[in-house]
Coordinates of C-alpha atoms in Angstrom, one line a residue:
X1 CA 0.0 0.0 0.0
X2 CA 3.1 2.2 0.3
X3 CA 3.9 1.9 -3.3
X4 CA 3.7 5.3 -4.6
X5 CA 1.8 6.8 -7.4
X6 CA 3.6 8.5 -10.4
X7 CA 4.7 11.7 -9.2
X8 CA 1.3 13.9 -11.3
X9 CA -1.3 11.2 -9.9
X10 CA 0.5 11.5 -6.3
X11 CA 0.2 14.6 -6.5
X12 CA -3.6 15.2 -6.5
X13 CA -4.1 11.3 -4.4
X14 CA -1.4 11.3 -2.3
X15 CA -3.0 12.4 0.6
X16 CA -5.5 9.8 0.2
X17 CA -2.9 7.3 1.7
X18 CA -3.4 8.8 4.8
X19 CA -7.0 9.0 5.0
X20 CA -8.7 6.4 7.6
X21 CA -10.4 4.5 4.9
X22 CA -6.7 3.3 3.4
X23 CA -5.5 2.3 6.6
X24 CA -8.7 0.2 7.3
X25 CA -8.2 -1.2 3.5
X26 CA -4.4 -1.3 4.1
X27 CA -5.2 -3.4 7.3
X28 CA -7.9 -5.9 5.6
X29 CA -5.1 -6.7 3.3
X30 CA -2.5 -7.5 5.8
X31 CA -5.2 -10.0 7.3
X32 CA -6.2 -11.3 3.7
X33 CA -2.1 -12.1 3.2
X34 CA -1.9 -13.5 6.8
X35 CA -5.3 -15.9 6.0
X36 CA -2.8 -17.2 3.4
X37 CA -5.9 -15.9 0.6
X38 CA -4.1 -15.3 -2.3
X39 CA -4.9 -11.9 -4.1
X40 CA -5.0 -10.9 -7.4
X41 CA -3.5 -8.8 -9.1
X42 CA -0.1 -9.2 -7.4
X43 CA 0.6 -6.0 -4.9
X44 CA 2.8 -4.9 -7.7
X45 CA 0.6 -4.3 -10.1
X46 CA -2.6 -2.8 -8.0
X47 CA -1.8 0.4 -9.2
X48 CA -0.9 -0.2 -12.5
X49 CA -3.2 1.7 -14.6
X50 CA -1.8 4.9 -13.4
X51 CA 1.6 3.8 -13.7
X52 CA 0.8 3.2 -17.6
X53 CA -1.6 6.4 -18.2
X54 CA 0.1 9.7 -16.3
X55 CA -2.8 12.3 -15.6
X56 CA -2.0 14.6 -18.0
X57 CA -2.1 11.7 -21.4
X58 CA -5.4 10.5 -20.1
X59 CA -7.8 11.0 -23.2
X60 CA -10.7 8.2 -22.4
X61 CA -11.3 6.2 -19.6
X62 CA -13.2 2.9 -19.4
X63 CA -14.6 2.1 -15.6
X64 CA -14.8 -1.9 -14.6
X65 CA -15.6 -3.1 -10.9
X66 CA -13.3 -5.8 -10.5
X67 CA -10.3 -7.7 -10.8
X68 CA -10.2 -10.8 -12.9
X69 CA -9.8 -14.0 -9.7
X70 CA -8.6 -16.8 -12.1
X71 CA -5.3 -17.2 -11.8
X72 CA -2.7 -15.4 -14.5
X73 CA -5.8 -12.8 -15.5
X74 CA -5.7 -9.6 -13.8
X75 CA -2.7 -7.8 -14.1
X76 CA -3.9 -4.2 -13.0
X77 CA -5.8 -2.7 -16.1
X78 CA -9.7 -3.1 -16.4
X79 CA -11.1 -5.6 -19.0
X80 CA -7.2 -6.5 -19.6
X81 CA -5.4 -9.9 -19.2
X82 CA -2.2 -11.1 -19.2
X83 CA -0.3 -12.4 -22.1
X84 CA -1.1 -15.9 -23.0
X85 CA -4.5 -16.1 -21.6
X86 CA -8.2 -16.9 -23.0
X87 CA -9.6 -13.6 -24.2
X88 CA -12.7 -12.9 -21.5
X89 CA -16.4 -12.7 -23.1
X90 CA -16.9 -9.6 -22.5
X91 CA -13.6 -8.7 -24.0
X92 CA -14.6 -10.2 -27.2
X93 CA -17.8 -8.5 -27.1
X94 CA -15.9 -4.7 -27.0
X95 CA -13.8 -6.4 -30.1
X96 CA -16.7 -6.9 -32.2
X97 CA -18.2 -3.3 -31.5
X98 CA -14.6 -2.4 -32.2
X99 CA -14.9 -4.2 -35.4
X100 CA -18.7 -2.7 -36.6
X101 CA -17.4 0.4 -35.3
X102 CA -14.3 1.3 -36.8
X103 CA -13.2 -1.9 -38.6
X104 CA -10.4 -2.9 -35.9
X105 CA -9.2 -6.4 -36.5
X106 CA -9.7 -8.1 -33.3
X107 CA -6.6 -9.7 -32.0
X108 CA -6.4 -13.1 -30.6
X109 CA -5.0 -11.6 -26.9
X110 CA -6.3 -9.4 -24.0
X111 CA -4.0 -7.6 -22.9
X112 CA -4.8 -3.9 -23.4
X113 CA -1.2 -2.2 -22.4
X114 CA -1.2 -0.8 -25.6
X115 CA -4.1 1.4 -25.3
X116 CA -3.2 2.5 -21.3
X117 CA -0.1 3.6 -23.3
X118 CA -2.0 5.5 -25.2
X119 CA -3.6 7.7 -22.5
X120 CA -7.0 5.3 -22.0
X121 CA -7.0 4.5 -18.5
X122 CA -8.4 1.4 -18.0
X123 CA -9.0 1.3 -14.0
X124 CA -11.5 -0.7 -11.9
X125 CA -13.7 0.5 -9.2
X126 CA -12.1 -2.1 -6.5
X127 CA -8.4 -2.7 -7.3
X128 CA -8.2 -6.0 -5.4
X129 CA -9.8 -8.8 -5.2
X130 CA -9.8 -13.2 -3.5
X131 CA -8.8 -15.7 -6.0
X132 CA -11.9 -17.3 -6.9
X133 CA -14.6 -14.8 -5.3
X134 CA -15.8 -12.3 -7.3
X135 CA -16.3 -9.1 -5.6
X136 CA -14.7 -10.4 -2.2
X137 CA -13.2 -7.0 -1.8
X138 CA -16.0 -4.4 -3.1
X139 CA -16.9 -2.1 0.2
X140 CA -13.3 -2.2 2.1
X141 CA -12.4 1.0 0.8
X142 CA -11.1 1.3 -3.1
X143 CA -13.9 2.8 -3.9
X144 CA -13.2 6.3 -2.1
X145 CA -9.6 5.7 -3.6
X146 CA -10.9 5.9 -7.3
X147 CA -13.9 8.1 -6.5
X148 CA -10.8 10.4 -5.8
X149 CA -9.4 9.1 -8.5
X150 CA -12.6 9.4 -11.3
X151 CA -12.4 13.3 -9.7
X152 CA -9.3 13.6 -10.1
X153 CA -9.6 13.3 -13.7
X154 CA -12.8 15.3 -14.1
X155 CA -11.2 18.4 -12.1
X156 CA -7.7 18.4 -13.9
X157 CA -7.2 16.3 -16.9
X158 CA -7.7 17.9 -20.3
X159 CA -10.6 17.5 -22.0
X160 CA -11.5 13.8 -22.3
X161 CA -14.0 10.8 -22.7
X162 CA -15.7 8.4 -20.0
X163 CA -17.1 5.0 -21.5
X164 CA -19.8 4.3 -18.4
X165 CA -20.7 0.6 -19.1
X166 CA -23.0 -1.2 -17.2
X167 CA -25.1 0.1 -13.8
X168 CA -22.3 0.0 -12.4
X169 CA -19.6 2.3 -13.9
X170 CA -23.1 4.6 -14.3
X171 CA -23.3 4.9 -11.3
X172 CA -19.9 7.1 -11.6
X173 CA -21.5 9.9 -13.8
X174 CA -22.1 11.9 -10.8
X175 CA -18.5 12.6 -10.0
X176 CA -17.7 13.8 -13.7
X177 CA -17.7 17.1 -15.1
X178 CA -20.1 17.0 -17.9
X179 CA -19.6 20.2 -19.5
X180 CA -15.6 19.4 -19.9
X181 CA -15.9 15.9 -21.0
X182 CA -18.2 13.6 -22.9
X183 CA -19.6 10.6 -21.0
X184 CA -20.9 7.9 -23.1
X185 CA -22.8 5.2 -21.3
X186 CA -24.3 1.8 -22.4
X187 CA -25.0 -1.6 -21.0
X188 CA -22.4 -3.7 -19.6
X189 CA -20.4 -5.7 -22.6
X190 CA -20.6 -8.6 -21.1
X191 CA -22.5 -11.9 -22.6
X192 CA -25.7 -11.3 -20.7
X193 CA -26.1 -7.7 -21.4
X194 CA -24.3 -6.7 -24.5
X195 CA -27.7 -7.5 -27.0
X196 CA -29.3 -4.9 -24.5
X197 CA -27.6 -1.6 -26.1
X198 CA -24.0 -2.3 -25.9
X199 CA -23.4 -2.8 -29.4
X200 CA -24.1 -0.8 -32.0
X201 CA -23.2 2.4 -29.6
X202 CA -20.2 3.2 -31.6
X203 CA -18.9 4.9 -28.9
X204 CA -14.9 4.5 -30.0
X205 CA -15.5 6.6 -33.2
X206 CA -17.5 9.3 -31.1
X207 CA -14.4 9.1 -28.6
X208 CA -12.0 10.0 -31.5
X209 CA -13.9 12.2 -32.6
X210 CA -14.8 14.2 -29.3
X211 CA -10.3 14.3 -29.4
X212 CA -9.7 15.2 -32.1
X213 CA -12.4 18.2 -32.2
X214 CA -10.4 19.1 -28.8
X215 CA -7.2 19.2 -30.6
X216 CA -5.9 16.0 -29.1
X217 CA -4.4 12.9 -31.3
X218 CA -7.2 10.0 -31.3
X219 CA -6.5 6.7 -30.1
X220 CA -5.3 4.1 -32.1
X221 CA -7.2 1.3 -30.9
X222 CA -6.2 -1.5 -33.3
X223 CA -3.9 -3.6 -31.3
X224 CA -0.7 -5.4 -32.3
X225 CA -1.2 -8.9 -33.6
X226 CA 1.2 -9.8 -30.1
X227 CA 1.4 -8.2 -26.6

């Protein structure tokens, strides 16, 4: 929990290691690791999204609520998995919108690094989570972290775009400046909820074009062939 944040992120949510909510969190963890649960992602990667995407390069950001819990998935970026491993379904559901949508060849791997490279910060609600218990860590705390976090952005990125999907990530609109950046919502990608509105949305061309009419470079969200 004392890793630090890239110095313009640490900046703004530094102090939020201090707050009373963190050291609960940072406590739960301590017991988790003493329990002898095994967390994913690894403690090196929990706050990798910001690591990949500093403050000032963020252009979109995609909210998810988890962490992958099978083993090898999460490796700190929402949606993303490592090298090497199965492509999630709701993964391969943003592929084929990416596909109707701009033509992007989908790729046979998940892992998004390229795009957090890019300045699309892929970050989850809860930043944690039990190896084989979905959701086992919602409520200790991450939440206010990336509230902060979601504010953050709001208050003093540059102009950018929030992709809000599912009930969830929705939920988040509140905390966003709406006259500063375009939020685009939809239903969840994922298998049970995609037919409901997700596709068809087209919301990566409307992203690229909300950056470029704000004199920012659009993302290139075709994906090398390998990680």
């Amino acid at each position: 929990m004392s890793t630090p944040l890239p110095e313009d992120w640490n900046h703004w949510l530094g102090d939020e290691f201090q707050a009373d909510y963190m050291q609960s969190l940072k406590h739960f963890l301590a017991q988790e690791k003493e329990a002898k649960k095994t967390i994913y992602p690894h403690s090196s990667q929990w706050f990798r999204a910001f690591e990949l995407t500093p403050l000032n390069d963020v252009k979109v950001v995609i909210l998810g609520q988890d962490p992958y819990h099978g083993p090898n998935q999460a490796h700190g970026l929402c949606f993303s998995v490592q090298a090497g491993v199965a492509v999630p379904p709701s993964l391969l559901n943003i592929y084929k919108e990416l596909a109707s949508d701009l033509g992007v060849e989908p790729v046979k791997h998940g892992h998004l690094e390229a795009w957090a490279r890019q300045g699309v910060l892929l970050l989850n609600t809860s930043l944690t989570v039990e190896k084989g218990n979905a959701a086992s860590h919602r409520g200790k705390g991450w939440e206010w972290f990336t509230d902060s976090a979601i504010k953050t952005v709001s208050q003093h990125a540059k102009p950018c775009v929030f992709l809000l999907w599912g009930s969830h990530a929705r939920q988040k609109k509140t905390l966003i400046d709406t006259q500063r950046h375009l939020v685009l919502e939809a239903p969840h990608p994922s298998p049970l909820s995609a037919h409901r509105g997700f596709f068809g949305t087209r919301h990566f061309s409307q992203a690229n074009r909300f950056l470029v009419e704000h004199g920012r470079a659009p993302i290139e969200w075709q994906l090398p062939a390998t990680p």
